[in-house]
Coordinates of C-alpha atoms and ligand atoms in Angstrom, one line a residue:
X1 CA 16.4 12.5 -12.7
X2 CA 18.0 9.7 -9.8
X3 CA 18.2 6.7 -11.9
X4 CA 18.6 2.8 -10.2
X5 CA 21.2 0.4 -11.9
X6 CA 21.4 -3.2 -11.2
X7 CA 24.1 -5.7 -12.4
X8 CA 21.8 -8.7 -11.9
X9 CA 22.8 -12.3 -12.0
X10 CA 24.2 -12.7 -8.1
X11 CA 22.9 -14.5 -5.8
X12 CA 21.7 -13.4 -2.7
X13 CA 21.7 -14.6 1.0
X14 CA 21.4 -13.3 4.5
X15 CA 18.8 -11.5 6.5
X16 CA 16.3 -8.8 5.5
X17 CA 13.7 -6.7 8.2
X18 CA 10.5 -6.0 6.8
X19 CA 9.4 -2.1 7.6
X20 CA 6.4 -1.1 8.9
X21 CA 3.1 -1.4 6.3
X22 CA 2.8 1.7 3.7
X23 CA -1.0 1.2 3.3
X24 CA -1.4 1.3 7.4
X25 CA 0.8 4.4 7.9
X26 CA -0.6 6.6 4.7
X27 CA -4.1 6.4 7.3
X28 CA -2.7 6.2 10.5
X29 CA -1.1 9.6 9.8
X30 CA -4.2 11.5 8.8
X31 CA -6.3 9.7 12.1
X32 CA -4.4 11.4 14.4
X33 CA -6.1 14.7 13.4
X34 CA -9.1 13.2 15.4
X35 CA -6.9 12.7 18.7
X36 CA -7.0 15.8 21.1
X37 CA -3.4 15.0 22.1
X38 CA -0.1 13.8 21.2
X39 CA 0.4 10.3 19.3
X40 CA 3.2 8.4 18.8
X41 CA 3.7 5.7 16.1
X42 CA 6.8 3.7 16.0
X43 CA 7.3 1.1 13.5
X44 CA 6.9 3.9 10.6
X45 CA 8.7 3.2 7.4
X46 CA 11.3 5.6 5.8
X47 CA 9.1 6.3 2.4
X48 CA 8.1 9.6 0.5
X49 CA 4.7 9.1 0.9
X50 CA 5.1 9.4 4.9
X51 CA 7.6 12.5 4.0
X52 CA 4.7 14.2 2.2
X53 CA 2.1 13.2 4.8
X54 CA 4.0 15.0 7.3
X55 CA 4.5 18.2 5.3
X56 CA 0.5 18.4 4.5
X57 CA 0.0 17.9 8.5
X58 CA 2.6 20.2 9.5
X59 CA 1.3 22.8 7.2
X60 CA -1.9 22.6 8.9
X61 CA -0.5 23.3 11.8
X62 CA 0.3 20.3 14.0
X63 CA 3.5 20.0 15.3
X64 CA 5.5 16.9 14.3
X65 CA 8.8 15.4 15.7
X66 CA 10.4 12.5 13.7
X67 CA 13.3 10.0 15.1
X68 CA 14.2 6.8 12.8
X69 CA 11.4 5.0 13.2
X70 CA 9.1 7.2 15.4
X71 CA 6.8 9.6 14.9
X72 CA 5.2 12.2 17.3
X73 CA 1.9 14.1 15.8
X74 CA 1.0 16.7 18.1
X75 CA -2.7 17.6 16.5
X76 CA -4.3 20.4 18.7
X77 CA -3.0 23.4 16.8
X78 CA -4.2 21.7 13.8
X79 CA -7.3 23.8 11.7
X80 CA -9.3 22.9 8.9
X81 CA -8.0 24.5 5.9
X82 CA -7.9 24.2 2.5
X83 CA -5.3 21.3 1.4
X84 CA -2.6 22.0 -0.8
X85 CA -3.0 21.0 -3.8
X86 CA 0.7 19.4 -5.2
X87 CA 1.6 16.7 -2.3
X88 CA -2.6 16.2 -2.3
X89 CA -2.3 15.2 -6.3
X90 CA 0.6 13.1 -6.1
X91 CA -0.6 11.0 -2.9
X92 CA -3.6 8.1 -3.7
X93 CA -3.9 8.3 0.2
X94 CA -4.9 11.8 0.5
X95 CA -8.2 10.9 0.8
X96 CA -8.1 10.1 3.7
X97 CA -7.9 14.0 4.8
X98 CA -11.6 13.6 4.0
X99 CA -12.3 11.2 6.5
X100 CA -10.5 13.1 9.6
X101 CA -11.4 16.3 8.5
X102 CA -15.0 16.0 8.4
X103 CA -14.8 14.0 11.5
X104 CA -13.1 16.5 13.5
X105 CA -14.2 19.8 12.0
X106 CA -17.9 18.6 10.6
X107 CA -15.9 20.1 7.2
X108 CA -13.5 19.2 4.6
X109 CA -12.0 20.7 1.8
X110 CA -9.7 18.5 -0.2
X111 CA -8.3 18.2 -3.7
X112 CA -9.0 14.8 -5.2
X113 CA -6.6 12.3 -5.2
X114 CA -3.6 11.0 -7.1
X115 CA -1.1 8.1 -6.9
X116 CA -0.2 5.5 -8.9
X117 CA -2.2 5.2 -12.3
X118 CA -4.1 1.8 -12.1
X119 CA -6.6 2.8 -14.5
X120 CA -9.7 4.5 -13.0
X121 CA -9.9 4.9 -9.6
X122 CA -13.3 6.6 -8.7
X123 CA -14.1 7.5 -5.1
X124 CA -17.7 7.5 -5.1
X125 CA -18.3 5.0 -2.1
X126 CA -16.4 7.1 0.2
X127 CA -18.6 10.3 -1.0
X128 CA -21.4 8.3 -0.5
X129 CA -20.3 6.9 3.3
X130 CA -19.8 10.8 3.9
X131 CA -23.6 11.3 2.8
X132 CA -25.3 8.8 4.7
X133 CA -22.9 10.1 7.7
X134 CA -24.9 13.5 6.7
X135 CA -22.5 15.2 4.9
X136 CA -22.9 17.6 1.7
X137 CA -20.3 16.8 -1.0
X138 CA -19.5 19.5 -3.4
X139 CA -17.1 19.3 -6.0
X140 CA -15.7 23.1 -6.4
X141 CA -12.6 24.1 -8.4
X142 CA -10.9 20.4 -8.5
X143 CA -11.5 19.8 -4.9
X144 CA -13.8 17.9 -2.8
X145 CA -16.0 20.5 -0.4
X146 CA -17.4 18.1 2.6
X147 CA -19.8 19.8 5.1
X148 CA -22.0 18.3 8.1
X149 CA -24.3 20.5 9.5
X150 CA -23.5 22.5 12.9
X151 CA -23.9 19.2 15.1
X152 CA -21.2 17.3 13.1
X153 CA -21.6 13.8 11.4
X154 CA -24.6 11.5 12.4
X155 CA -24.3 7.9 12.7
X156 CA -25.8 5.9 10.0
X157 CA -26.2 2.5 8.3
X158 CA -23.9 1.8 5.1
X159 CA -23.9 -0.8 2.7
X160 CA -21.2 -0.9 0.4
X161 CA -21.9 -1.6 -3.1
X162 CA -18.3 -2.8 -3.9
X163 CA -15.2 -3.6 -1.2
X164 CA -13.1 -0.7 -0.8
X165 CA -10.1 -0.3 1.6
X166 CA -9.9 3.3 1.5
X167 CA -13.9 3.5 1.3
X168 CA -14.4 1.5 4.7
X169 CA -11.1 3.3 6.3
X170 CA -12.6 6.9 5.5
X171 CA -16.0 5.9 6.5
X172 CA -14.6 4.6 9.5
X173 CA -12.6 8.0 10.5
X174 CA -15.5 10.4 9.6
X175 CA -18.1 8.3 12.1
X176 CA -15.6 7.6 15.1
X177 CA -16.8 10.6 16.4
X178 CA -20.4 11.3 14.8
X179 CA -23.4 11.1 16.8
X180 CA -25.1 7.7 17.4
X181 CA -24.3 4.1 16.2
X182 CA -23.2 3.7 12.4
X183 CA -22.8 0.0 10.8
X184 CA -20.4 -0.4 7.5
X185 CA -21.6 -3.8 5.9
X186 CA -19.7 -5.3 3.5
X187 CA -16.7 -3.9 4.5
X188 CA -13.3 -4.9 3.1
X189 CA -10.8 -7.0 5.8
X190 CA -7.6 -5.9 5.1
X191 CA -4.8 -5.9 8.0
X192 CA -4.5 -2.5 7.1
X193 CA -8.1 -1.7 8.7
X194 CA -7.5 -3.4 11.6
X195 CA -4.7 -1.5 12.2
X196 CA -6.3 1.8 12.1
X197 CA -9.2 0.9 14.1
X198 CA -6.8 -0.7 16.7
X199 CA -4.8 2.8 17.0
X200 CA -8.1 4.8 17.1
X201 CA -9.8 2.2 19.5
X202 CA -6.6 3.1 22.1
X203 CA -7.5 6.9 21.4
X204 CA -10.7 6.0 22.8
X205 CA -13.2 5.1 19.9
X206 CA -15.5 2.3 19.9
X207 CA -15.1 0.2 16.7
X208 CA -15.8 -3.1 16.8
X209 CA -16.1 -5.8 13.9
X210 CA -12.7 -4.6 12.3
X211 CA -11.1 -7.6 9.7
X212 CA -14.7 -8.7 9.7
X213 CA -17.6 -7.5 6.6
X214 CA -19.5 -6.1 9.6
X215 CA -17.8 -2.8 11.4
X216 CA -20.2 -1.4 14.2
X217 CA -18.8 2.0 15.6
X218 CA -20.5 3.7 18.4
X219 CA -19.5 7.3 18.4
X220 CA -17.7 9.2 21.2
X221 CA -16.8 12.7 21.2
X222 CA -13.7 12.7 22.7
X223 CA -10.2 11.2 21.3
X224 CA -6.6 11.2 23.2
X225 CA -3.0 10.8 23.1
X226 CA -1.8 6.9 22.3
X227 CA 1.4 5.2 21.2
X228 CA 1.1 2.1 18.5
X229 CA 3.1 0.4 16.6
X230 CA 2.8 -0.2 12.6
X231 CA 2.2 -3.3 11.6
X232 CA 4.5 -4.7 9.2
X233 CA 4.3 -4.6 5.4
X234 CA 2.6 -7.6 3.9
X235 CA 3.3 -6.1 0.4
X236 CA 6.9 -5.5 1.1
X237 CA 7.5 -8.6 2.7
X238 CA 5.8 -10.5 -0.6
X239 CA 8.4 -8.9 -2.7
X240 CA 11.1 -10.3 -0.5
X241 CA 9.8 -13.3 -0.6
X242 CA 9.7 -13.8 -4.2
X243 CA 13.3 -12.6 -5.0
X244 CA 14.8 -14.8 -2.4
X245 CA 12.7 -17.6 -4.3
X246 CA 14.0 -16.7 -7.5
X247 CA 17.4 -16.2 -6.6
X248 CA 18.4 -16.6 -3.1
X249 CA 20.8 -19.0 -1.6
X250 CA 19.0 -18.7 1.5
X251 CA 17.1 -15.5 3.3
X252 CA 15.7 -14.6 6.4
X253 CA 12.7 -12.4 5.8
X254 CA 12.0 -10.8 9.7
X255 CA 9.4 -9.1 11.1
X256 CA 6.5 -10.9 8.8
X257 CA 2.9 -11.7 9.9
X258 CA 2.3 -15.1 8.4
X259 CA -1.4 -15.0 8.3
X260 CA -1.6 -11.7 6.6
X261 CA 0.3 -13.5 3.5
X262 CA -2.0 -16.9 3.5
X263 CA -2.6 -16.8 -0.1
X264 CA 0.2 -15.3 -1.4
X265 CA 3.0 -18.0 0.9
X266 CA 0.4 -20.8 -1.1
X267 CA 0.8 -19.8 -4.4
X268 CA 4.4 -19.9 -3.7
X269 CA 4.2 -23.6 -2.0
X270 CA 2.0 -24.6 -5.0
X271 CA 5.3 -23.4 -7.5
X272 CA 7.8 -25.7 -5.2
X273 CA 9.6 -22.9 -2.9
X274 CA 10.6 -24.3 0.2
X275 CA 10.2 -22.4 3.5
X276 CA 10.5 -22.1 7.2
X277 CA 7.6 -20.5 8.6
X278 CA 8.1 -18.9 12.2
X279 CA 6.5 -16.7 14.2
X280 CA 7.2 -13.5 13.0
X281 CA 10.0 -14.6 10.4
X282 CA 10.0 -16.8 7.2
X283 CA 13.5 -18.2 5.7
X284 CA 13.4 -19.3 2.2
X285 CA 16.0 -22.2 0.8
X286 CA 17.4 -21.6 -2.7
X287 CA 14.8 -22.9 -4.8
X288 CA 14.9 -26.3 -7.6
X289 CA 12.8 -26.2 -10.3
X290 CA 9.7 -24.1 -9.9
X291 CA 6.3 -24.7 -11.5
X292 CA 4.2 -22.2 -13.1
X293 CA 1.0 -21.1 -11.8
X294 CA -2.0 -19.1 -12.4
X295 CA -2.9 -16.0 -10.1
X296 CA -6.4 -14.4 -9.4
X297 CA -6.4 -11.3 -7.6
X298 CA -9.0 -10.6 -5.0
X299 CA -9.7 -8.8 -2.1
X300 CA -8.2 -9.9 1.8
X301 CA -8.2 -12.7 2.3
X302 CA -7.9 -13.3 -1.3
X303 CA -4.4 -13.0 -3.5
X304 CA -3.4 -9.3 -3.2
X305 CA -3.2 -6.8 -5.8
X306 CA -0.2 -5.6 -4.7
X307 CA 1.8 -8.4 -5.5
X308 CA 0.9 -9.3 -8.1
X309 CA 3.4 -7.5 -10.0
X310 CA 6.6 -8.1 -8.0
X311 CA 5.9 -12.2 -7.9
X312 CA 5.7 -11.6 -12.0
X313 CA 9.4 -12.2 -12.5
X314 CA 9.9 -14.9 -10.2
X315 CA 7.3 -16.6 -12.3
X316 CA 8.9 -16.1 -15.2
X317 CA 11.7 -17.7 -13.7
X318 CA 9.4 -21.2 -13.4
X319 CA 8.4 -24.2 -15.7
X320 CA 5.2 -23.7 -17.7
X321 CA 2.7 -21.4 -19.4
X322 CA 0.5 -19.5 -16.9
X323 CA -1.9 -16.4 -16.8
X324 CA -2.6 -13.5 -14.0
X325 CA -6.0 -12.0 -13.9
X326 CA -6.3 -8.9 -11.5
X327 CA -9.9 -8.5 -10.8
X328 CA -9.2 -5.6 -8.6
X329 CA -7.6 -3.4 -11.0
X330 CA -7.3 -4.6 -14.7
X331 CA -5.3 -2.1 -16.0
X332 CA -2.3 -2.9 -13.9
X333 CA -0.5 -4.4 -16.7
X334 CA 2.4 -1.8 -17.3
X335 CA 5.3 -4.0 -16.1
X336 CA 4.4 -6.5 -18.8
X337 CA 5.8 -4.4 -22.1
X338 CA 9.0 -4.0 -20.0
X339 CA 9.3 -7.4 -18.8
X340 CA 9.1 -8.2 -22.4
X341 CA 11.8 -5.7 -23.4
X342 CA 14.1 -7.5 -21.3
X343 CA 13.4 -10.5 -22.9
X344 CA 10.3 -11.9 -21.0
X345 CA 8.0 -14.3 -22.7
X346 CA 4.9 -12.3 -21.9
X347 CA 2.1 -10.6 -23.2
X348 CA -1.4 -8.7 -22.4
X349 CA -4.2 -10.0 -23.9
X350 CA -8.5 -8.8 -22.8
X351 CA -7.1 -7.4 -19.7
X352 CA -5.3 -11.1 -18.8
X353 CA -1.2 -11.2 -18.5
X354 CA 0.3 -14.4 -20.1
X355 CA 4.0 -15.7 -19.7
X356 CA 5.8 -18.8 -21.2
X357 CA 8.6 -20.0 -18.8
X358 CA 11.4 -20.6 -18.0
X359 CA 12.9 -16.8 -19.0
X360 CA 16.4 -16.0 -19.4
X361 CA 16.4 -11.7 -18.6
X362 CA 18.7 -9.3 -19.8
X363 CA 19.1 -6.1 -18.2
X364 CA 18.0 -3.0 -20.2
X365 CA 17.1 0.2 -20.1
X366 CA 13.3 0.2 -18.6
X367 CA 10.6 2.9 -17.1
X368 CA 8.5 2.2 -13.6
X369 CA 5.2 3.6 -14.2
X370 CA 3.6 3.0 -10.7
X371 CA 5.2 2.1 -7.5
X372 CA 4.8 -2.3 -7.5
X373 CA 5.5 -1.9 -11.2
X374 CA 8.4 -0.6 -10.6
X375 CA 8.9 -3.3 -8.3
X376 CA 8.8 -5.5 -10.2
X377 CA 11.5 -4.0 -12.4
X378 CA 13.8 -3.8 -9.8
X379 CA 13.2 -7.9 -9.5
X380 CA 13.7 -8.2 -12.7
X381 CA 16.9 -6.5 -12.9
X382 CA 18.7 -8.5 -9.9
X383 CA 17.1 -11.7 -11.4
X384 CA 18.6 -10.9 -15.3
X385 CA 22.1 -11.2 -16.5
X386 CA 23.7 -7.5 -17.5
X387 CA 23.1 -4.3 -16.5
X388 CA 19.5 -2.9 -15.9
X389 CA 18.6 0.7 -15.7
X390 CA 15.6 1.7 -13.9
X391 CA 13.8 5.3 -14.9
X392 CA 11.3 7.1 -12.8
X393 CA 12.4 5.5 -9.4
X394 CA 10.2 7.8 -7.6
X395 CA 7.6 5.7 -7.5
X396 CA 9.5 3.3 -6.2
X397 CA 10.8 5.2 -3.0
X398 CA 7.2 6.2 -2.4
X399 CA 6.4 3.0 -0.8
X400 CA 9.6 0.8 -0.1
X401 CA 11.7 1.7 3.2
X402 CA 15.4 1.9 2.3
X403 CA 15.2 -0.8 -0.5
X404 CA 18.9 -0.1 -1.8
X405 CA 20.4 -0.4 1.6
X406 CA 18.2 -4.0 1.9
X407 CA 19.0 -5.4 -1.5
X408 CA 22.4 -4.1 -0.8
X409 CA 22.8 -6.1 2.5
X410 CA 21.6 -9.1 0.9
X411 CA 24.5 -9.2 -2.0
X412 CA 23.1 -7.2 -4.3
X413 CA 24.5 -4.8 -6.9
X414 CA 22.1 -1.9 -6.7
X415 CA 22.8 1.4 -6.7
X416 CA 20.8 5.2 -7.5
X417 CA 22.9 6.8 -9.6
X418 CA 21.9 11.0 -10.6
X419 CA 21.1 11.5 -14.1
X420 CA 19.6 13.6 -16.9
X421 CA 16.3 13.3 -17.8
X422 CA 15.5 10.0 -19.0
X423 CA 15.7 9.5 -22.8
X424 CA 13.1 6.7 -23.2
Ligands
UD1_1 C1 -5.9 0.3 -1.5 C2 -4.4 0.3 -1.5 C3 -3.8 -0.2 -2.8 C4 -4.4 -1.6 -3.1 C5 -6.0 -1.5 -3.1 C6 -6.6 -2.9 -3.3 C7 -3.9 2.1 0.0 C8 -3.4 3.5 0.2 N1 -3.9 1.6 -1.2 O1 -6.3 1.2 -2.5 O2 -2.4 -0.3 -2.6 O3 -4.0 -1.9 -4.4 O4 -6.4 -1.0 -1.8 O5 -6.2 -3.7 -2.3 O6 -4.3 1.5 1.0 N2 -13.7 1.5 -6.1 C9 -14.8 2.1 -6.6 N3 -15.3 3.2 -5.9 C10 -14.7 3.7 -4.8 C11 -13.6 3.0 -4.3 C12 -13.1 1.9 -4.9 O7 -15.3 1.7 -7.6 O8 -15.2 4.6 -4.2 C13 -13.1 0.3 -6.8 C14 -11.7 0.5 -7.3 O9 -11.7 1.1 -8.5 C15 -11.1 -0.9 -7.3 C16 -11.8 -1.6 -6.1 O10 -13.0 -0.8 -5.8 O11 -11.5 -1.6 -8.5 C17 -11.0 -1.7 -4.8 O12 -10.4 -0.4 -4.6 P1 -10.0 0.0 -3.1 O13 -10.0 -1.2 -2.2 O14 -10.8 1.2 -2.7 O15 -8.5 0.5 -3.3 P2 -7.8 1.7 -2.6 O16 -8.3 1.9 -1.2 O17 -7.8 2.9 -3.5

């Protein structure tokens, strides 16, 4: 098992690029099974999750070429088959086979979902999006059986009862080419959406509404060849962004779309960093004394999930007692009994983190248990004195491009190192 060890404590300057978004890519992949011709996306980041993506596609038979940052699909000899069931279990965004199957082949067949372990993650809104698009859902021997009747998916009005990402994404991919007008209300508005209605709107769909709560999609039956370009990755940059506060003597974060980081950049003004924002880069100065603050997750344009684990060490860096609620998932808490094991003042209490600061880390032996956990370790580890060892890094490399190379480049001491199986 690869391990990562950190000798924390330097400081870190320079210039960092920001890859291309995970959430985008893990859907933009599986939309291309709608297209009728080749599609290119540049921009895509160097993770697992696109590595297993592209082994699911290929074994359905389209035809894939892959050059640094560039990736041709070529869909047509694609068929519907049954999915196979390891990469399918260990990817969250598997789902979204559901979406593009149905919506190419009127049929699905897909083994449910896996990824990081946030406490439950149900998938019932998608399942019913696929219903009101007319589609019977089976569940048969662990997997998802989808089927329209022989004239394909039918447009349809959907409300959503909560705000899903992956609900409105799938929703969105099984009615770009159903019959007739469907309507997705209260849809959620991250960037991510927006970027996969942008790439199947150049493939010819008819989505309009995307980043708003109303998506209107008028369906059309044919889909073609397009190029597009990932956007880049809000979460990613957000972890940048919070070492460079904690302990950076000055770093360039490139390629970064301000407004997709609103809340998170004013949390971070409201603790005392100091940044230059510029159009598609943001340089933070080494930063004084910070202030603690409390964090409520939400959904876009709301404080995101996602980062609320990596900014946890640079607020246990800052001055103050403060508390992080996650109202998206409230069981993303494991980073706080290793936080603590390295010294942290923090602790879990009715589903609410809470943290005493200023902390002084020491490194440790400690265990990632989902990928912005893990994160968040790795944070930790550059931020505390000593040496840190990180266990189960392969949740880690699902979903950050070449972050040894980056932390590297900045100053860091950060390596993966091969080992036995991990003894904690
Ligand atoms: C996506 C992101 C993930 C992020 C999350 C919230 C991807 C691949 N993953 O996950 O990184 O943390 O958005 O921003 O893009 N829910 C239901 N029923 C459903 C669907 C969702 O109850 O059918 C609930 C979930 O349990 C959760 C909330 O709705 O509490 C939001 O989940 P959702 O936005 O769907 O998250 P994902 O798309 O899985």
């Amino acid at each position: 098992m690869r391990k990562i060890v950190i000798n924390g404590g330097k400081r870190l300057r320079g210039e960092v690029t920001i890859s291309g978004a995970k959430n985008s890519v893990v859907a933009l992949i599986p939309a291309i099974i709608l297209a009728e011709e080749p599609v290119i996306l540049d921009g895509v980041p160097d993770i697992s999750d696109v590595e297993s993506l592209k082994d699911i596609m290929e074994m359905m038979g389209a035809k894939i070429k892959h050059e640094g940052e560039t990736l041709e699909i070529d869909p047509r000899g694609i068929k519907s088959m049954p999915m196979p069931y390891g990469k399918i279990n260990s990817l969250r965004a598997s789902y979204y086979f559901m979406g593009s199957l149905l919506g190419r082949f009127g049929e699905a067949r897909v083994g449910l979902p896996g990824g990081c372990d946030l406490g439950p993650r149900p998938i019932d809104l998608h399942i019913k999006g696929f219903e009101a698009l007319g589609a019977k859902v089976e569940y048969e021997d662990g997997a998802m059986h989808l089927k329209a009747n022989h004239q394909g998916t039918k447009g349809a009005y959907i409300f959503m009862d909560l705000v899903s990402v992956g609900a409105t994404i799938n929703v969105m991919l099984a009615a770009v080419k159903a019959k007739g007008k469907t309507v997705i209300e209260n849809a959620a508005r991250e960037p991510e959406i927006i970027d996969v209605a942008t790439l199947l709107n150049n493939m010819g769909a008819k989505i309009r509404g995307a980043g708003t709560n109303e998506i209107r999609i008028e369906g059309v039956e044919h889909l073609s060849g397009t190029r597009h370009m990932v956007i880049p990755d809000r979460i990613e940059a957000g972890t940048y962004i919070s070492l460079a506060a904690a302990i950076g003597d000055g770093v360039k974060i490139d390629n970064v779309i301000y407004e997709h980081l609103e809340s998170f950049i004013a949390k971070l003004q409201e603790m005392g960093v100091e940044m230059t924002i510029r159009e598609d880069s943001i340089y933070v100065y080494p930063s004084q004394t910070l202030k603690m603050v409390d964090i409520k997750t939400y959904h876009y344009p709301g404080f995101a999930t996602d980062l609320q684990q990596p900014i946890t060490p640079l607020l246990l860096t800052s001055i103050g007692y403060g508390k992080i609620q996650d109202t998206i998932y409230e069981k993303r808490i494991n980073h706080v009994p290793e936080l603590a094991r390295m010294g942290a003042n923090i602790e879990v209490k009715s589903n609410t983190i809470y943290m005493q600061g200023p902390n002084e880390l020491t490194g440790t032996d400690v265990v990632a248990t989902d990928l912005r956990a893990g994160a968040s370790l790795v944070l930790a580890g550059l931020i505390a004195s000593g040496e840190t060892t990180i266990h189960n890094i392969e949740f880690i490399l699902r979903g950050y491009s070449d972050i040894i190379e980056k932390l590297q480049g900045l100053g860091a001491d950060i390596r993966i190192v091969e080992g036995k199986a991990s003894q904690i």
